[in-house]
PDB file of C-alpha atoms in Angstrom:
ATOM      1  CA  MET A   1       0.218 -20.706 -18.991  1.00 45.00           C
ATOM      2  CA  ASN A   2      -1.881 -21.835 -21.928  1.00 48.00           C
ATOM      3  CA  ARG A   3      -3.938 -19.419 -24.097  1.00 51.00           C
ATOM      4  CA  PRO A   4      -7.784 -20.145 -24.073  1.00 53.00           C
ATOM      5  CA  GLN A   5      -8.529 -22.809 -26.693  1.00 50.00           C
ATOM      6  CA  ASN A   6     -10.719 -20.335 -28.456  1.00 50.00           C
ATOM      7  CA  MET A   7      -8.154 -17.546 -28.379  1.00 63.00           C
ATOM      8  CA  THR A   8      -6.506 -16.206 -31.709  1.00 66.00           C
ATOM      9  CA  ASN A   9      -2.962 -16.286 -32.424  1.00 72.00           C
ATOM     10  CA  ASP A  10      -3.198 -13.617 -34.730  1.00 82.00           C
ATOM     11  CA  PRO A  11      -0.724 -10.926 -33.120  1.00 82.00           C
ATOM     12  CA  THR A  12      -2.712  -7.838 -34.673  1.00 78.00           C
ATOM     13  CA  VAL A  13      -5.750  -9.135 -32.489  1.00 89.00           C
ATOM     14  CA  LEU A  14      -3.818 -10.249 -29.314  1.00 94.00           C
ATOM     15  CA  TYR A  15      -1.579  -7.083 -29.043  1.00 97.00           C
ATOM     16  CA  ASP A  16      -4.267  -4.632 -29.916  1.00 97.00           C
ATOM     17  CA  GLU A  17      -5.332  -1.147 -28.269  1.00 97.00           C
ATOM     18  CA  ASN A  18      -6.991  -3.296 -25.205  1.00 97.00           C
ATOM     19  CA  TYR A  19      -3.765  -5.035 -24.576  1.00 97.00           C
ATOM     20  CA  TYR A  20      -1.751  -1.907 -23.981  1.00 98.00           C
ATOM     21  CA  GLU A  21      -4.202   0.482 -22.714  1.00 98.00           C
ATOM     22  CA  THR A  22      -6.871  -1.578 -20.593  1.00 98.00           C
ATOM     23  CA  GLY A  23      -4.939  -4.967 -20.269  1.00 97.00           C
ATOM     24  CA  LEU A  24      -4.976  -4.886 -16.263  1.00 96.00           C
ATOM     25  CA  ILE A  25      -8.634  -3.715 -16.084  1.00 96.00           C
ATOM     26  CA  LYS A  26      -9.786  -6.595 -18.840  1.00 95.00           C
ATOM     27  CA  GLY A  27      -7.618  -9.304 -17.307  1.00 95.00           C
ATOM     28  CA  ILE A  28      -5.663  -9.836 -20.332  1.00 96.00           C
ATOM     29  CA  SER A  29      -1.922  -8.070 -19.480  1.00 96.00           C
ATOM     30  CA  GLY A  30      -0.443  -5.950 -16.992  1.00 95.00           C
ATOM     31  CA  TYR A  31      -0.628  -2.810 -19.003  1.00 96.00           C
ATOM     32  CA  VAL A  32      -2.769   0.393 -18.393  1.00 97.00           C
ATOM     33  CA  ASN A  33      -2.141   3.376 -20.413  1.00 97.00           C
ATOM     34  CA  TYR A  34       1.261   2.182 -21.802  1.00 98.00           C
ATOM     35  CA  SER A  35       3.373   5.519 -22.077  1.00 98.00           C
ATOM     36  CA  TRP A  36       6.724   6.982 -22.200  1.00 98.00           C
ATOM     37  CA  MET A  37       8.331   7.206 -18.791  1.00 97.00           C
ATOM     38  CA  PRO A  38      11.715   8.813 -19.363  1.00 97.00           C
ATOM     39  CA  GLU A  39      12.810   8.602 -15.724  1.00 96.00           C
ATOM     40  CA  LEU A  40      12.638   4.489 -16.133  1.00 96.00           C
ATOM     41  CA  THR A  41      13.311   4.000 -19.641  1.00 98.00           C
ATOM     42  CA  LEU A  42      16.418   6.327 -20.212  1.00 98.00           C
ATOM     43  CA  LYS A  43      17.883   4.882 -16.690  1.00 97.00           C
ATOM     44  CA  MET A  44      17.385   1.457 -18.452  1.00 98.00           C
ATOM     45  CA  ALA A  45      19.077   2.439 -21.475  1.00 98.00           C
ATOM     46  CA  HIS A  46      21.989   4.184 -19.714  1.00 98.00           C
ATOM     47  CA  HIS A  47      22.662   0.919 -17.611  1.00 98.00           C
ATOM     48  CA  LEU A  48      22.475  -1.123 -20.881  1.00 98.00           C
ATOM     49  CA  ILE A  49      24.967   0.906 -22.568  1.00 98.00           C
ATOM     50  CA  CYS A  50      27.368   1.128 -19.882  1.00 98.00           C
ATOM     51  CA  GLU A  51      27.162  -2.456 -18.494  1.00 98.00           C
ATOM     52  CA  LEU A  52      27.018  -4.114 -21.809  1.00 98.00           C
ATOM     53  CA  LYS A  53      29.532  -1.502 -23.350  1.00 98.00           C
ATOM     54  CA  ILE A  54      27.388  -0.938 -26.235  1.00 98.00           C
ATOM     55  CA  GLY A  55      29.608   1.303 -28.447  1.00 95.00           C
ATOM     56  CA  PRO A  56      28.797   4.600 -30.147  1.00 90.00           C
ATOM     57  CA  THR A  57      29.193   2.904 -33.744  1.00 95.00           C
ATOM     58  CA  ASP A  58      27.045  -0.120 -32.809  1.00 97.00           C
ATOM     59  CA  THR A  59      23.841  -1.061 -34.325  1.00 98.00           C
ATOM     60  CA  LEU A  60      21.137  -2.037 -32.205  1.00 98.00           C
ATOM     61  CA  LEU A  61      17.659  -3.725 -32.454  1.00 98.00           C
ATOM     62  CA  ASP A  62      15.018  -3.829 -29.952  1.00 98.00           C
ATOM     63  CA  PHE A  63      13.030  -7.042 -30.779  1.00 98.00           C
ATOM     64  CA  GLY A  64       9.593  -6.677 -29.577  1.00 97.00           C
ATOM     65  CA  CYS A  65       9.927  -3.124 -29.372  1.00 98.00           C
ATOM     66  CA  ALA A  66       6.074  -2.387 -28.431  1.00 98.00           C
ATOM     67  CA  LYS A  67       5.535   1.382 -28.897  1.00 98.00           C
ATOM     68  CA  GLY A  68       9.426   2.046 -29.353  1.00 98.00           C
ATOM     69  CA  PHE A  69      10.039   3.548 -26.071  1.00 98.00           C
ATOM     70  CA  LEU A  70      13.726   1.945 -25.530  1.00 98.00           C
ATOM     71  CA  VAL A  71      14.436   2.793 -29.332  1.00 98.00           C
ATOM     72  CA  LYS A  72      13.550   6.524 -28.282  1.00 98.00           C
ATOM     73  CA  ALA A  73      15.737   6.472 -25.037  1.00 98.00           C
ATOM     74  CA  MET A  74      18.611   4.571 -26.805  1.00 98.00           C
ATOM     75  CA  ARG A  75      18.762   7.383 -29.636  1.00 98.00           C
ATOM     76  CA  ILE A  76      18.537  10.086 -27.067  1.00 98.00           C
ATOM     77  CA  LEU A  77      21.766   8.680 -25.547  1.00 98.00           C
ATOM     78  CA  GLY A  78      23.330   8.273 -29.214  1.00 97.00           C
ATOM     79  CA  VAL A  79      22.905   4.813 -30.185  1.00 98.00           C
ATOM     80  CA  ASP A  80      21.889   4.041 -33.471  1.00 98.00           C
ATOM     81  CA  ALA A  81      18.750   2.034 -32.299  1.00 98.00           C
ATOM     82  CA  TYR A  82      15.821   0.371 -34.205  1.00 98.00           C
ATOM     83  CA  GLY A  83      13.015  -1.748 -33.178  1.00 98.00           C
ATOM     84  CA  VAL A  84      10.497  -4.407 -34.573  1.00 97.00           C
ATOM     85  CA  ASP A  85       7.267  -5.761 -33.243  1.00 97.00           C
ATOM     86  CA  VAL A  86       4.504  -7.979 -34.218  1.00 96.00           C
ATOM     87  CA  SER A  87       1.744  -5.571 -33.040  1.00 97.00           C
ATOM     88  CA  ASN A  88       0.447  -3.042 -35.652  1.00 96.00           C
ATOM     89  CA  TYR A  89      -1.411  -1.006 -33.001  1.00 97.00           C
ATOM     90  CA  ALA A  90       1.918  -0.652 -30.873  1.00 98.00           C
ATOM     91  CA  ILE A  91       4.072   0.488 -33.863  1.00 98.00           C
ATOM     92  CA  SER A  92       1.382   2.737 -34.800  1.00 97.00           C
ATOM     93  CA  GLN A  93       1.781   4.461 -31.561  1.00 98.00           C
ATOM     94  CA  CYS A  94       5.324   5.103 -31.673  1.00 98.00           C
ATOM     95  CA  PRO A  95       6.601   8.579 -31.022  1.00 98.00           C
ATOM     96  CA  THR A  96       7.092  10.510 -33.931  1.00 97.00           C
ATOM     97  CA  ASP A  97      10.942  11.000 -33.448  1.00 97.00           C
ATOM     98  CA  VAL A  98      11.449   7.326 -33.710  1.00 98.00           C
ATOM     99  CA  VAL A  99       8.400   5.877 -35.877  1.00 97.00           C
ATOM    100  CA  LYS A 100      10.739   5.714 -38.794  1.00 98.00           C
ATOM    101  CA  PHE A 101      13.199   3.598 -37.024  1.00 98.00           C
ATOM    102  CA  CYS A 102      10.248   1.060 -36.037  1.00 98.00           C
ATOM    103  CA  GLN A 103       8.452  -1.356 -38.179  1.00 96.00           C
ATOM    104  CA  GLN A 104       5.983  -4.334 -37.821  1.00 96.00           C
ATOM    105  CA  ILE A 105       7.208  -7.525 -38.599  1.00 94.00           C
ATOM    106  CA  SER A 106       5.735 -11.294 -38.973  1.00 91.00           C
ATOM    107  CA  CYS A 107       7.868 -13.887 -37.187  1.00 86.00           C
ATOM    108  CA  ASP A 108       6.624 -16.196 -39.789  1.00 85.00           C
ATOM    109  CA  ASP A 109       8.444 -14.351 -42.562  1.00 85.00           C
ATOM    110  CA  LYS A 110      11.886 -15.673 -43.839  1.00 83.00           C
ATOM    111  CA  ASP A 111      14.194 -15.295 -41.352  1.00 88.00           C
ATOM    112  CA  ALA A 112      11.699 -14.318 -38.811  1.00 89.00           C
ATOM    113  CA  GLY A 113      11.766 -10.744 -39.873  1.00 88.00           C
ATOM    114  CA  PHE A 114      15.517 -10.060 -39.885  1.00 94.00           C
ATOM    115  CA  THR A 115      16.697  -8.147 -42.933  1.00 92.00           C
ATOM    116  CA  ARG A 116      19.973  -6.493 -41.983  1.00 95.00           C
ATOM    117  CA  HIS A 117      22.821  -6.906 -39.401  1.00 97.00           C
ATOM    118  CA  TYR A 118      22.883  -5.690 -35.938  1.00 98.00           C
ATOM    119  CA  ASN A 119      25.899  -5.494 -33.326  1.00 98.00           C
ATOM    120  CA  TRP A 120      23.250  -5.909 -30.505  1.00 98.00           C
ATOM    121  CA  MET A 121      19.644  -7.271 -30.305  1.00 98.00           C
ATOM    122  CA  LEU A 122      17.853  -6.627 -26.952  1.00 98.00           C
ATOM    123  CA  SER A 123      14.677  -8.502 -25.934  1.00 98.00           C
ATOM    124  CA  LYS A 124      12.932  -7.565 -22.733  1.00 98.00           C
ATOM    125  CA  ASP A 125       9.794  -9.551 -21.534  1.00 98.00           C
ATOM    126  CA  VAL A 126       9.113 -10.961 -25.102  1.00 98.00           C
ATOM    127  CA  PHE A 127      10.140 -14.427 -25.386  1.00 98.00           C
ATOM    128  CA  GLU A 128       7.510 -15.679 -22.803  1.00 98.00           C
ATOM    129  CA  HIS A 129       5.180 -14.672 -25.303  1.00 97.00           C
ATOM    130  CA  ILE A 130       6.431 -16.840 -28.190  1.00 96.00           C
ATOM    131  CA  GLU A 131       5.815 -20.804 -28.727  1.00 95.00           C
ATOM    132  CA  GLU A 132       8.883 -22.886 -28.428  1.00 96.00           C
ATOM    133  CA  ASP A 133       9.191 -23.903 -32.163  1.00 95.00           C
ATOM    134  CA  GLN A 134       8.920 -20.053 -33.113  1.00 95.00           C
ATOM    135  CA  LEU A 135      11.611 -19.329 -30.512  1.00 97.00           C
ATOM    136  CA  ARG A 136      13.797 -21.676 -32.244  1.00 96.00           C
ATOM    137  CA  LYS A 137      13.189 -20.319 -35.592  1.00 96.00           C
ATOM    138  CA  ILE A 138      13.893 -16.649 -34.082  1.00 97.00           C
ATOM    139  CA  MET A 139      17.190 -17.717 -32.091  1.00 97.00           C
ATOM    140  CA  THR A 140      18.314 -19.646 -35.243  1.00 96.00           C
ATOM    141  CA  ALA A 141      17.548 -16.585 -37.752  1.00 95.00           C
ATOM    142  CA  ALA A 142      19.212 -14.080 -35.451  1.00 96.00           C
ATOM    143  CA  HIS A 143      22.277 -16.148 -35.169  1.00 95.00           C
ATOM    144  CA  LYS A 144      23.037 -14.980 -38.873  1.00 94.00           C
ATOM    145  CA  PHE A 145      22.307 -11.351 -38.237  1.00 96.00           C
ATOM    146  CA  VAL A 146      23.237 -10.387 -34.823  1.00 97.00           C
ATOM    147  CA  ASN A 147      26.583 -10.572 -32.865  1.00 97.00           C
ATOM    148  CA  HIS A 148      25.462 -10.077 -29.308  1.00 98.00           C
ATOM    149  CA  MET A 149      21.967 -10.757 -27.535  1.00 98.00           C
ATOM    150  CA  PHE A 150      20.705  -9.334 -24.288  1.00 98.00           C
ATOM    151  CA  LEU A 151      17.517 -11.044 -23.036  1.00 98.00           C
ATOM    152  CA  VAL A 152      15.445 -10.333 -19.977  1.00 98.00           C
ATOM    153  CA  ILE A 153      13.107 -13.443 -19.323  1.00 98.00           C
ATOM    154  CA  PRO A 154      10.690 -14.351 -16.573  1.00 98.00           C
ATOM    155  CA  LEU A 155      11.242 -17.839 -15.409  1.00 98.00           C
ATOM    156  CA  GLY A 156       8.734 -20.540 -15.034  1.00 98.00           C
ATOM    157  CA  LYS A 157       8.399 -22.711 -11.729  1.00 98.00           C
ATOM    158  CA  ASP A 158       9.244 -25.731 -13.690  1.00 98.00           C
ATOM    159  CA  ASP A 159       9.290 -26.986 -17.328  1.00 98.00           C
ATOM    160  CA  THR A 160       5.826 -28.459 -17.325  1.00 97.00           C
ATOM    161  CA  SER A 161       3.197 -26.486 -15.370  1.00 97.00           C
ATOM    162  CA  GLY A 162       3.204 -23.366 -17.360  1.00 96.00           C
ATOM    163  CA  GLN A 163       3.300 -21.297 -14.280  1.00 97.00           C
ATOM    164  CA  PHE A 164       5.651 -18.545 -13.585  1.00 98.00           C
ATOM    165  CA  VAL A 165       7.842 -18.137 -10.375  1.00 98.00           C
ATOM    166  CA  ILE A 166       6.325 -14.723 -10.158  1.00 98.00           C
ATOM    167  CA  ALA A 167       2.457 -15.030 -10.232  1.00 97.00           C
ATOM    168  CA  GLU A 168       1.692 -11.756 -11.692  1.00 96.00           C
ATOM    169  CA  TYR A 169       3.166 -13.023 -14.689  1.00 97.00           C
ATOM    170  CA  ASP A 170       0.356 -15.737 -15.148  1.00 97.00           C
ATOM    171  CA  LYS A 171      -2.052 -13.147 -15.449  1.00 95.00           C
ATOM    172  CA  ASP A 172      -1.069 -12.041 -19.055  1.00 97.00           C
ATOM    173  CA  ILE A 173      -2.931 -14.369 -21.323  1.00 95.00           C
ATOM    174  CA  THR A 174      -0.550 -14.076 -23.903  1.00 96.00           C
ATOM    175  CA  HIS A 175       2.227 -15.487 -21.958  1.00 97.00           C
ATOM    176  CA  VAL A 176       2.800 -19.079 -23.288  1.00 96.00           C
ATOM    177  CA  THR A 177       6.441 -20.157 -22.324  1.00 98.00           C
ATOM    178  CA  ALA A 178       7.156 -20.571 -18.843  1.00 98.00           C
ATOM    179  CA  LYS A 179      10.290 -22.406 -18.285  1.00 98.00           C
ATOM    180  CA  THR A 180      13.444 -22.735 -16.110  1.00 98.00           C
ATOM    181  CA  ALA A 181      16.873 -21.110 -16.688  1.00 98.00           C
ATOM    182  CA  GLN A 182      18.216 -24.706 -17.335  1.00 98.00           C
ATOM    183  CA  TRP A 183      15.487 -24.854 -20.324  1.00 98.00           C
ATOM    184  CA  TRP A 184      16.505 -21.590 -21.748  1.00 98.00           C
ATOM    185  CA  GLN A 185      20.130 -22.200 -21.312  1.00 98.00           C
ATOM    186  CA  LYS A 186      19.529 -25.614 -23.460  1.00 98.00           C
ATOM    187  CA  LEU A 187      17.633 -23.586 -26.135  1.00 98.00           C
ATOM    188  CA  PHE A 188      20.601 -21.187 -26.569  1.00 98.00           C
ATOM    189  CA  GLU A 189      23.026 -23.819 -26.715  1.00 97.00           C
ATOM    190  CA  GLU A 190      20.936 -25.668 -29.466  1.00 97.00           C
ATOM    191  CA  THR A 191      20.481 -22.771 -31.625  1.00 97.00           C
ATOM    192  CA  GLY A 192      24.041 -21.871 -31.778  1.00 96.00           C
ATOM    193  CA  TRP A 193      24.492 -19.311 -29.401  1.00 98.00           C
ATOM    194  CA  THR A 194      27.616 -19.051 -26.667  1.00 97.00           C
ATOM    195  CA  LEU A 195      26.424 -17.831 -23.175  1.00 98.00           C
ATOM    196  CA  GLU A 196      28.486 -15.061 -21.748  1.00 97.00           C
ATOM    197  CA  PHE A 197      26.392 -14.857 -18.607  1.00 98.00           C
ATOM    198  CA  MET A 198      23.143 -15.717 -16.958  1.00 98.00           C
ATOM    199  CA  THR A 199      22.005 -13.685 -13.801  1.00 98.00           C
ATOM    200  CA  HIS A 200      18.964 -13.036 -11.694  1.00 98.00           C
ATOM    201  CA  SER A 201      19.409  -9.111 -11.737  1.00 98.00           C
ATOM    202  CA  PHE A 202      20.753  -6.358 -13.704  1.00 98.00           C
ATOM    203  CA  LYS A 203      21.281  -2.984 -12.386  1.00 96.00           C
ATOM    204  CA  GLY A 204      18.612  -0.354 -13.609  1.00 96.00           C
ATOM    205  CA  ILE A 205      16.327  -3.186 -15.048  1.00 97.00           C
ATOM    206  CA  LYS A 206      13.030  -4.634 -13.402  1.00 97.00           C
ATOM    207  CA  GLU A 207      14.572  -3.982  -9.953  1.00 96.00           C
ATOM    208  CA  ASN A 208      11.251  -3.678  -8.097  1.00 95.00           C
ATOM    209  CA  TRP A 209      10.798  -7.356  -9.403  1.00 96.00           C
ATOM    210  CA  THR A 210      14.087  -8.620  -8.689  1.00 97.00           C
ATOM    211  CA  GLN A 211      14.319  -7.311  -4.971  1.00 97.00           C
ATOM    212  CA  ALA A 212      10.734  -8.875  -4.383  1.00 97.00           C
ATOM    213  CA  HIS A 213      11.287 -12.176  -6.214  1.00 97.00           C
ATOM    214  CA  PRO A 214      15.238 -12.759  -6.501  1.00 97.00           C
ATOM    215  CA  LEU A 215      14.782 -15.772  -8.578  1.00 98.00           C
ATOM    216  CA  GLY A 216      12.088 -14.706 -10.762  1.00 98.00           C
ATOM    217  CA  ASN A 217      13.831 -13.505 -13.925  1.00 98.00           C
ATOM    218  CA  ILE A 218      17.101 -14.252 -15.757  1.00 98.00           C
ATOM    219  CA  PHE A 219      19.294 -11.548 -17.533  1.00 98.00           C
ATOM    220  CA  VAL A 220      21.218 -13.123 -20.298  1.00 98.00           C
ATOM    221  CA  LYS A 221      23.895 -12.178 -22.565  1.00 98.00           C
ATOM    222  CA  LEU A 222      24.795 -14.398 -25.535  1.00 98.00           C
ATOM    223  CA  ASN A 223      27.230 -14.059 -28.445  1.00 98.00           C
ATOM    224  CA  SER A 224      26.639 -15.681 -31.930  1.00 95.00           C
ATOM    225  CA  ASP A 225      30.463 -16.195 -32.287  1.00 76.00           C
ATOM    226  CA  SER A 226      32.893 -16.341 -29.372  1.00 46.00           C
ATOM    227  CA  SER A 227      35.405 -14.629 -31.399  1.00 43.00           C
ATOM    228  CA  VAL A 228      33.281 -11.553 -32.115  1.00 45.00           C
ATOM    229  CA  LYS A 229      34.432  -8.666 -30.208  1.00 41.00           C
TER     230      LYS A 229
END
């Protein structure tokens, strides 16, 4: 999907209060009153920890953390988790117990906002919001700062139409990268990442979507160095 020609690229404007609180009503996103839902987010965090074998001494970055809810869930479960997001509004709405672990970044900064090493980087439903040239910059920069990466990405019908397999994803006007699994795999390889697995489902994450649309998303684990445990 392409953003309207007169639409700003300023993330502080794109991802404002309207985007998170009335986006579905206004036809700009799928959010309405985006709030902490522990029964869903704690379940997701638990399965991520167990399935990916995230260790008790590992550091974790939620890239595109929005209001920091996954950071909160991970910290409740004992993970040293942090979050970054381009939205000033979202970061301002982080729960008080995790706000000090979350910060606003600009992907235009040197190293795309990365400033320290992390064992893990998670990014769920974020990469489809980012243009291809910026994606390459982020993936290349992350390779220097991150050992392992886990991504959840909605898939495009093809690599040219800009339409997603799941039609609901086309309704978010900030979705700009709708590509096939093969396209994404090529991007990972070209930016230096080793693919450990790519699957269309993952326990505890987006199960309602994967049951209704089995081929609509990919769940990917990448390693920056195959020798890193």
